[in-house]
Short mmCIF file of C-alpha atoms in Angstrom, two decimals:
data_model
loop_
_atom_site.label_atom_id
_atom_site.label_comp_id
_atom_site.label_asym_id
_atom_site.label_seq_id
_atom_site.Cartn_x
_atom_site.Cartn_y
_atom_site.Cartn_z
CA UNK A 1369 -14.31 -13.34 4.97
CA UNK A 1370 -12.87 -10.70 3.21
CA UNK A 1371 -15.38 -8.61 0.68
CA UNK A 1372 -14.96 -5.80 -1.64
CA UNK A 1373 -16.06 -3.90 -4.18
CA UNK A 1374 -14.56 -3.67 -8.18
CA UNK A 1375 -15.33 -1.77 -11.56
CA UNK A 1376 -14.95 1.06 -13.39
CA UNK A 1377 -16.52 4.24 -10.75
CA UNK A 1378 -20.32 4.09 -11.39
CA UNK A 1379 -20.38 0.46 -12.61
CA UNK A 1380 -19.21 -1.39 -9.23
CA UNK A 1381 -20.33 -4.68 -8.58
CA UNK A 1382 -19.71 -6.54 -5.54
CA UNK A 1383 -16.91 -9.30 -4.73
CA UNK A 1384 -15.47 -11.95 -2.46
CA UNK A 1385 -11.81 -12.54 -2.30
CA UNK A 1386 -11.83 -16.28 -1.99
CA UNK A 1387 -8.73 -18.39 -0.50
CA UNK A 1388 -6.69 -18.66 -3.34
CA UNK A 1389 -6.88 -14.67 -3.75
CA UNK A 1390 -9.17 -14.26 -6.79
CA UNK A 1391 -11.78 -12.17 -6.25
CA UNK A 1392 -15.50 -13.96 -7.25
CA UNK A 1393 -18.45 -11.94 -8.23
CA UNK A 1394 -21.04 -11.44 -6.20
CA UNK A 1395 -23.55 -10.32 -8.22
CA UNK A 1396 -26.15 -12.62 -8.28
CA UNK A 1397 -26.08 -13.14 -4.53
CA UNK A 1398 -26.71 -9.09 -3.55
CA UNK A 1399 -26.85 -6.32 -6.12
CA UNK A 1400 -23.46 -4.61 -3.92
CA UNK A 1401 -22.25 -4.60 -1.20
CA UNK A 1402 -23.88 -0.97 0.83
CA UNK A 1403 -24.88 -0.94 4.38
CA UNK A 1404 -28.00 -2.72 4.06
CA UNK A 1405 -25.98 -6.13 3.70
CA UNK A 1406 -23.56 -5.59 6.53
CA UNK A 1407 -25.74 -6.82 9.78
CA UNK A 1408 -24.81 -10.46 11.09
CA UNK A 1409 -27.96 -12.26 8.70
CA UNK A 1410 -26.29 -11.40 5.40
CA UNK A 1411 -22.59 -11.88 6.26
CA UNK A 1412 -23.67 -15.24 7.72
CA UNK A 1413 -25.74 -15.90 4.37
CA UNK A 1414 -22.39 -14.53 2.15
CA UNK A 1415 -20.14 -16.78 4.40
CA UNK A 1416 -22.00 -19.66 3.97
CA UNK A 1417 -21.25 -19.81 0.32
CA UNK A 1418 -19.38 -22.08 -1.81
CA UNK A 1419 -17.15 -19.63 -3.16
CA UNK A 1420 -15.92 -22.18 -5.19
CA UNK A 1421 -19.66 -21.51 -7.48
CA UNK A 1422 -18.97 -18.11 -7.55
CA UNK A 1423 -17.74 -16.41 -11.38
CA UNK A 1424 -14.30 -15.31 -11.23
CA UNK A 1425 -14.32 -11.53 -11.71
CA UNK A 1426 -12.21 -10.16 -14.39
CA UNK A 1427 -9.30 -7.77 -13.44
CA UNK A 1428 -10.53 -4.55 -12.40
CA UNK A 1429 -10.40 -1.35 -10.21
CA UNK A 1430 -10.57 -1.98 -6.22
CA UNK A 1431 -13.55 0.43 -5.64
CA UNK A 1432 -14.26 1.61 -1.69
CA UNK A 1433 -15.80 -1.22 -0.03
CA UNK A 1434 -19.20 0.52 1.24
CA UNK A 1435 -21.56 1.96 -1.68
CA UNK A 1436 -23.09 4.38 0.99
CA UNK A 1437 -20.86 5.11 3.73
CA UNK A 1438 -22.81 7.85 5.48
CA UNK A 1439 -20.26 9.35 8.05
CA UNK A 1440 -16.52 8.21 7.88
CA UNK A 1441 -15.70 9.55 11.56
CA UNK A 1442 -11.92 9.78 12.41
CA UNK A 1443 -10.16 9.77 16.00
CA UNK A 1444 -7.54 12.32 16.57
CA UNK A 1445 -3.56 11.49 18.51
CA UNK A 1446 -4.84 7.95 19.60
CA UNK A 1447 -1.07 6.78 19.84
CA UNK A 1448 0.20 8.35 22.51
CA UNK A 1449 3.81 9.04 20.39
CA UNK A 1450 1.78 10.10 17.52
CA UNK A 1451 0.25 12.75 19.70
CA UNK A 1452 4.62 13.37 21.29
CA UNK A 1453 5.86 13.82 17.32
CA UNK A 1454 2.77 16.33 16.57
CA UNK A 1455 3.73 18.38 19.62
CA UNK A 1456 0.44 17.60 21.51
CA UNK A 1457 -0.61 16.30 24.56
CA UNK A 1458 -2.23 12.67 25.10
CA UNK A 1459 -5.79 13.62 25.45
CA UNK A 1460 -7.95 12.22 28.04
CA UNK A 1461 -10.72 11.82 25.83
CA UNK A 1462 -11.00 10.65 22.41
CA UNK A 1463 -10.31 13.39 19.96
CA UNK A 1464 -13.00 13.60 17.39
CA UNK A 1465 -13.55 15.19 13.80
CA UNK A 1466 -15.03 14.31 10.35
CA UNK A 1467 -13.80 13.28 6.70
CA UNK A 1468 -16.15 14.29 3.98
CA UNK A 1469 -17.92 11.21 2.57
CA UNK A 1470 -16.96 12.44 -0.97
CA UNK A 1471 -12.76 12.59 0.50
CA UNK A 1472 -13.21 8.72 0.07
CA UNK A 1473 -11.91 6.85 -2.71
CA UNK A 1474 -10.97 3.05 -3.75
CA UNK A 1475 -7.66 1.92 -1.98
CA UNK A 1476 -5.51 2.00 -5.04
CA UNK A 1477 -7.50 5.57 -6.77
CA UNK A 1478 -5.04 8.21 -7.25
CA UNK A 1479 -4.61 11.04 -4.71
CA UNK A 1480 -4.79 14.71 -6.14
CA UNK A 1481 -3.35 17.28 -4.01
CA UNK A 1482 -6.10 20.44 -3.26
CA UNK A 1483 -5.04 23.62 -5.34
CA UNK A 1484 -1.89 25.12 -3.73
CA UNK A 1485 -0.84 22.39 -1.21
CA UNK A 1486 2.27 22.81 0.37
CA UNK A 1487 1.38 20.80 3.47
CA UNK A 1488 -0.35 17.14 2.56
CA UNK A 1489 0.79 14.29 5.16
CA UNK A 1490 -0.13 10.76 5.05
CA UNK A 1491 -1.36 8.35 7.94
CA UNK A 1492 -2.33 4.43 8.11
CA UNK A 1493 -4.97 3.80 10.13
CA UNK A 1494 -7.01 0.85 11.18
CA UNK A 1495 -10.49 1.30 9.86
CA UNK A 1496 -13.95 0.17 11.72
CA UNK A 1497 -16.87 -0.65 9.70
CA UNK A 1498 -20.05 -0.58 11.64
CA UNK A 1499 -22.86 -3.37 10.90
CA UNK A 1500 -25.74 -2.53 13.01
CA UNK A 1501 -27.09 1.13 14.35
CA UNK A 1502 -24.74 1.74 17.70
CA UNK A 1503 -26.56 4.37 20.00
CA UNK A 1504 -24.75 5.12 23.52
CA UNK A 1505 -23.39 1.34 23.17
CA UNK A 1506 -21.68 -0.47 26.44
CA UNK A 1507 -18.44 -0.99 25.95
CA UNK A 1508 -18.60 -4.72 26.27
CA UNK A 1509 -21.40 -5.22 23.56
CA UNK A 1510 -19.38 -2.80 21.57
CA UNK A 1511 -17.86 -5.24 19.25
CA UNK A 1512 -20.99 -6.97 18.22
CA UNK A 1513 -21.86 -3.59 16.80
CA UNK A 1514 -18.85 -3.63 13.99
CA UNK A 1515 -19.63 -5.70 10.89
CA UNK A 1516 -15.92 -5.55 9.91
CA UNK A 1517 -12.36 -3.78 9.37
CA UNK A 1518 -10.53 -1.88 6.60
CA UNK A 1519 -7.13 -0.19 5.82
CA UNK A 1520 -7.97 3.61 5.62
CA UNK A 1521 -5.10 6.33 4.55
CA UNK A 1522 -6.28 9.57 6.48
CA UNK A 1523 -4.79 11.95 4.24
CA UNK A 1524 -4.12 14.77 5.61
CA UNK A 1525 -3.35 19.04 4.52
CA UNK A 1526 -1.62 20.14 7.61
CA UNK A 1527 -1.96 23.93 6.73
CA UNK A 1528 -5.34 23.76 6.01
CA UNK A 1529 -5.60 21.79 9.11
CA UNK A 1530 -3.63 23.76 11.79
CA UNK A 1531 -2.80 26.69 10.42
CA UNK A 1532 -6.07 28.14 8.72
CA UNK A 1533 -8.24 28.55 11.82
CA UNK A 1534 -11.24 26.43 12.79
CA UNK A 1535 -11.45 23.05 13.44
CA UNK A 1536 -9.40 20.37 11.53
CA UNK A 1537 -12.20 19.39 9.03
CA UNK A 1538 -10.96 21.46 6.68
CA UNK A 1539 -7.46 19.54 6.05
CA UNK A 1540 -8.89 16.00 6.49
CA UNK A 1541 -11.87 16.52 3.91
CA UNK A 1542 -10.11 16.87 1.17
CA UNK A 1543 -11.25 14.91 -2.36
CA UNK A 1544 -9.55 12.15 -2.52
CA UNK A 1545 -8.29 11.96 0.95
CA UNK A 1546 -9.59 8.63 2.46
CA UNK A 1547 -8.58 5.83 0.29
CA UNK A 1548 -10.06 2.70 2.13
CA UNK A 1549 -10.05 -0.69 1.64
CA UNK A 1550 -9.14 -2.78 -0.15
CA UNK A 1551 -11.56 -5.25 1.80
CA UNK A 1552 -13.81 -5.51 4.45
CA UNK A 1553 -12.30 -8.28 6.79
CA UNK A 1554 -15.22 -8.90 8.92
CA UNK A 1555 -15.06 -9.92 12.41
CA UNK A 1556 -14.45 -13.46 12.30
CA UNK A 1557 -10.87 -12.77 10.56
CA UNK A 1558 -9.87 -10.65 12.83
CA UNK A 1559 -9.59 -12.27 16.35
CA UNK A 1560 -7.82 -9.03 17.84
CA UNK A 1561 -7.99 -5.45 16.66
CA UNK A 1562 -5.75 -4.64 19.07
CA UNK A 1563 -2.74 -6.72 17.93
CA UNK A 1564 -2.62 -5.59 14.12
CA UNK A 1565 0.82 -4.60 12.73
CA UNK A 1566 0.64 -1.51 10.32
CA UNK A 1567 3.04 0.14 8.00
CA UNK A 1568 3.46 2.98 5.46
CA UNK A 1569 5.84 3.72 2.60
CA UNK A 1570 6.31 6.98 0.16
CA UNK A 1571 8.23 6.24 -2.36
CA UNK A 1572 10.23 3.05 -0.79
CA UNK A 1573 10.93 4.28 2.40
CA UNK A 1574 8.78 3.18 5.07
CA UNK A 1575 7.96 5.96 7.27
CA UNK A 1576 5.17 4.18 9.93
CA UNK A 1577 5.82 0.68 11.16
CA UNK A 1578 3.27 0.25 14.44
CA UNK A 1579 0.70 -1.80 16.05
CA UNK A 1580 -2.63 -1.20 16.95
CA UNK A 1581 -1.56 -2.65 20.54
CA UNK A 1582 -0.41 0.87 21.47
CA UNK A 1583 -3.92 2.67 20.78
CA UNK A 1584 -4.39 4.96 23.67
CA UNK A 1585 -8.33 4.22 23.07
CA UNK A 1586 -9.36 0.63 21.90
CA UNK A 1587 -11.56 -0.05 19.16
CA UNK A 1588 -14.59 -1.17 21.72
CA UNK A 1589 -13.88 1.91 23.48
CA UNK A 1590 -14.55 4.43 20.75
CA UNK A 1591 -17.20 2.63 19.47
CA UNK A 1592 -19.16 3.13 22.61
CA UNK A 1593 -17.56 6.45 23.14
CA UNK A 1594 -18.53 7.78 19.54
CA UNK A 1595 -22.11 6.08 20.03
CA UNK A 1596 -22.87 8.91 22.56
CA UNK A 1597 -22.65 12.14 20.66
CA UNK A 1598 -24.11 10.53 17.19
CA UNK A 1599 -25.92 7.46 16.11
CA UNK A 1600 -23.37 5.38 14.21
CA UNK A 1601 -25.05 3.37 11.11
CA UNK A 1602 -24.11 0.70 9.59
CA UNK A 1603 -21.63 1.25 6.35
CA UNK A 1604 -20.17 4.28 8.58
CA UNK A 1605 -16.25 4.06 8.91
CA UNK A 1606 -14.35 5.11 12.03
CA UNK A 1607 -10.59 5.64 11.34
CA UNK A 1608 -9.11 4.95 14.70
CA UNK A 1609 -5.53 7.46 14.92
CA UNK A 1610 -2.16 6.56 13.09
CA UNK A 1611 0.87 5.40 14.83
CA UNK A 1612 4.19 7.61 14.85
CA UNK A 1613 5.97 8.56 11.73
CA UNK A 1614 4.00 10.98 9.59
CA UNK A 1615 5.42 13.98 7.60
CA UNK A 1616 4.89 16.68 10.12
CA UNK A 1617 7.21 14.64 12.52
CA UNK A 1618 9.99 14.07 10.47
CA UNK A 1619 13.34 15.69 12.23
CA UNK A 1620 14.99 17.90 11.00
CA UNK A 1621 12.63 18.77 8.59
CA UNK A 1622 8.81 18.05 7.82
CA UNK A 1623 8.31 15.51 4.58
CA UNK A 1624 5.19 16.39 2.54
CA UNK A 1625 3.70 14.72 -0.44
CA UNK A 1626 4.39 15.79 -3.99
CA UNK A 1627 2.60 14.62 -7.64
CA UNK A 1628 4.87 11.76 -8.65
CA UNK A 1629 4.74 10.49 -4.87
CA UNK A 1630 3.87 6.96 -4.73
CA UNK A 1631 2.37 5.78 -1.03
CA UNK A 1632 2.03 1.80 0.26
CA UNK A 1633 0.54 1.14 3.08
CA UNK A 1634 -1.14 -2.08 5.13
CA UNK A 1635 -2.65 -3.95 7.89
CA UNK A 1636 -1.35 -7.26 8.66
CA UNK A 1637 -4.77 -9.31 7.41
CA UNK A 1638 -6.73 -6.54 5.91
CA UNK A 1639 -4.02 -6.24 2.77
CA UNK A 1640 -2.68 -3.22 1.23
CA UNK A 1641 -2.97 0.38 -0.77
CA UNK A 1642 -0.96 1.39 -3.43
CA UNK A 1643 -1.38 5.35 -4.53
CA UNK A 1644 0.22 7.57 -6.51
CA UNK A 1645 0.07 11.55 -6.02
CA UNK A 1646 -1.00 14.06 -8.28
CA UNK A 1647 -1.22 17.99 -9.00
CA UNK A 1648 -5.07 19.36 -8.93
CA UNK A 1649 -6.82 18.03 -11.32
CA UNK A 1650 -10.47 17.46 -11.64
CA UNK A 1651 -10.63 14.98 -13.95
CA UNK A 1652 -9.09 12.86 -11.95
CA UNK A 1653 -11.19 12.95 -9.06
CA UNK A 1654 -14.53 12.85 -11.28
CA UNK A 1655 -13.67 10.23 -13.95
#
């Protein structure tokens, strides 16, 4: 099942891409879709549907796919030649650090660039939705604790990140850096997170072609792993590392992202983001 979110920002109503790839409204089944609705009663209520009763929703914006995502938690050099292109070692534990909950945005929203950028990278990355409260989980229940998967872009200032002291908060939090969606695939779509295909493209050129079979840390693995140091709820994201291929690694020179930039990016079953780049500006991040 895959479900979303559409409308104009502050007038987003919930949605169900059906079979045929309209989206249906879902409005008179929940009022959206936020974390309360993401535990195994309600997605077996939503999947037992005829979708074919549902009102076709009229074009619209993708919105992000959680109303309330609380924490979107993201996992540092998870692919081991992610970590070889960055210049860093494989680490033996997961690396961990946080994306602002207002850095997220609807799949296809534009980017804007922080004031002065010189340094903004991109990187696809499979996306975990939790569906039920994990706290110092077992690895082998781990799974039954995720309601779902996304695409997430972890956008990415590498100056602010690396070269500005502290930890690497500071160039991952950026507004507008962590387009998600466009749906949440939940678990019964996706047989395998660890045998996903993934790609990215600026302007054409695809940059990232990987799998999520080369993860140094599975997705049950960082669940559990995460689930020690904080309570995950449900509606919190966990970005899971990006495969090889991002700006900072490209030989001889480093690509960055400039306004006019146009990204694409996907996840074999969890469908794709489109964004274009632009210069600060305000409006675009509040209207």
């Amino acid at each position: 099942m895959k479900l979303l979110r559409y409308g104009p920002k502050g007038d987003e109503k919930p949605g169900l891409l059906d079979p045929e790839g309209m989206v249906r409204d879902l409005s008179e089944v929940i009022e959206d879709l936020t974390s309360a609705h993401l535990g195994k009663a309600t997605l077996a209520r939503l999947a037992a549907l005829d979708w074919r009763t549902l009102p076709v929703a009229p074009p619209a914006r993708i919105a992000p796919i959680v109303a309330d995502t609380g924490k979107l938690i993201c996992v540092g050099l998870n692919y081991s030649d992610h970590a070889a292109e960055s210049g860093m070692a494989v680490p033996n534990e997961p690396v961990l650090f946080m994306k602002a909950s207002s850095a997220i945005i609807g799949c296809n929203d534009p980017v804007v660039l922080p004031r002065d950028s010189v340094k903004s990278d991109w990187e696809v990355e499979l996306g975990v939705v939790i569906g039920a409260r994990a706290r110092y989980v077992e690895e082998h229940e781990a799974l039954d604790y995720v309601a779902g998967y996304c695409v997430v872009n972890d956008l990415s200032e590498r100056e602010y990140q690396l070269e500005r002291g502290g930890t690497w908060d500071k160039g991952k939090g950026c507004d507008t850096f962590g387009p998600v969606g466009p749906w949440l695939v939940t678990t019964d779509d996706v047989p395998d997170p660890q045998d996903l295909d993934m790609w990215l493209e600026v302007n054409g050129k695809r940059y990232q072609q990987g799998s999520t079979r080369t993860m140094v840390f599975n997705v049950a693995q960082l669940v559990s792993y995460i689930s020690r140091f904080m309570t995950l709820n449900p509606g919190d994201i966990i970005s899971t590392g990006t495969p090889p291929g991002v700006g900072l690694g490209q030989r001889p020179d480093p690509v960055y992202l400039r306004a006019g930039d146009t990204m694409r990016l996907g996840i074999a079953g969890l469908g794709e983001q489109r964004q274009t780049v632009h210069a600060w500006d305000p409006e675009l991040i509040d209207g």
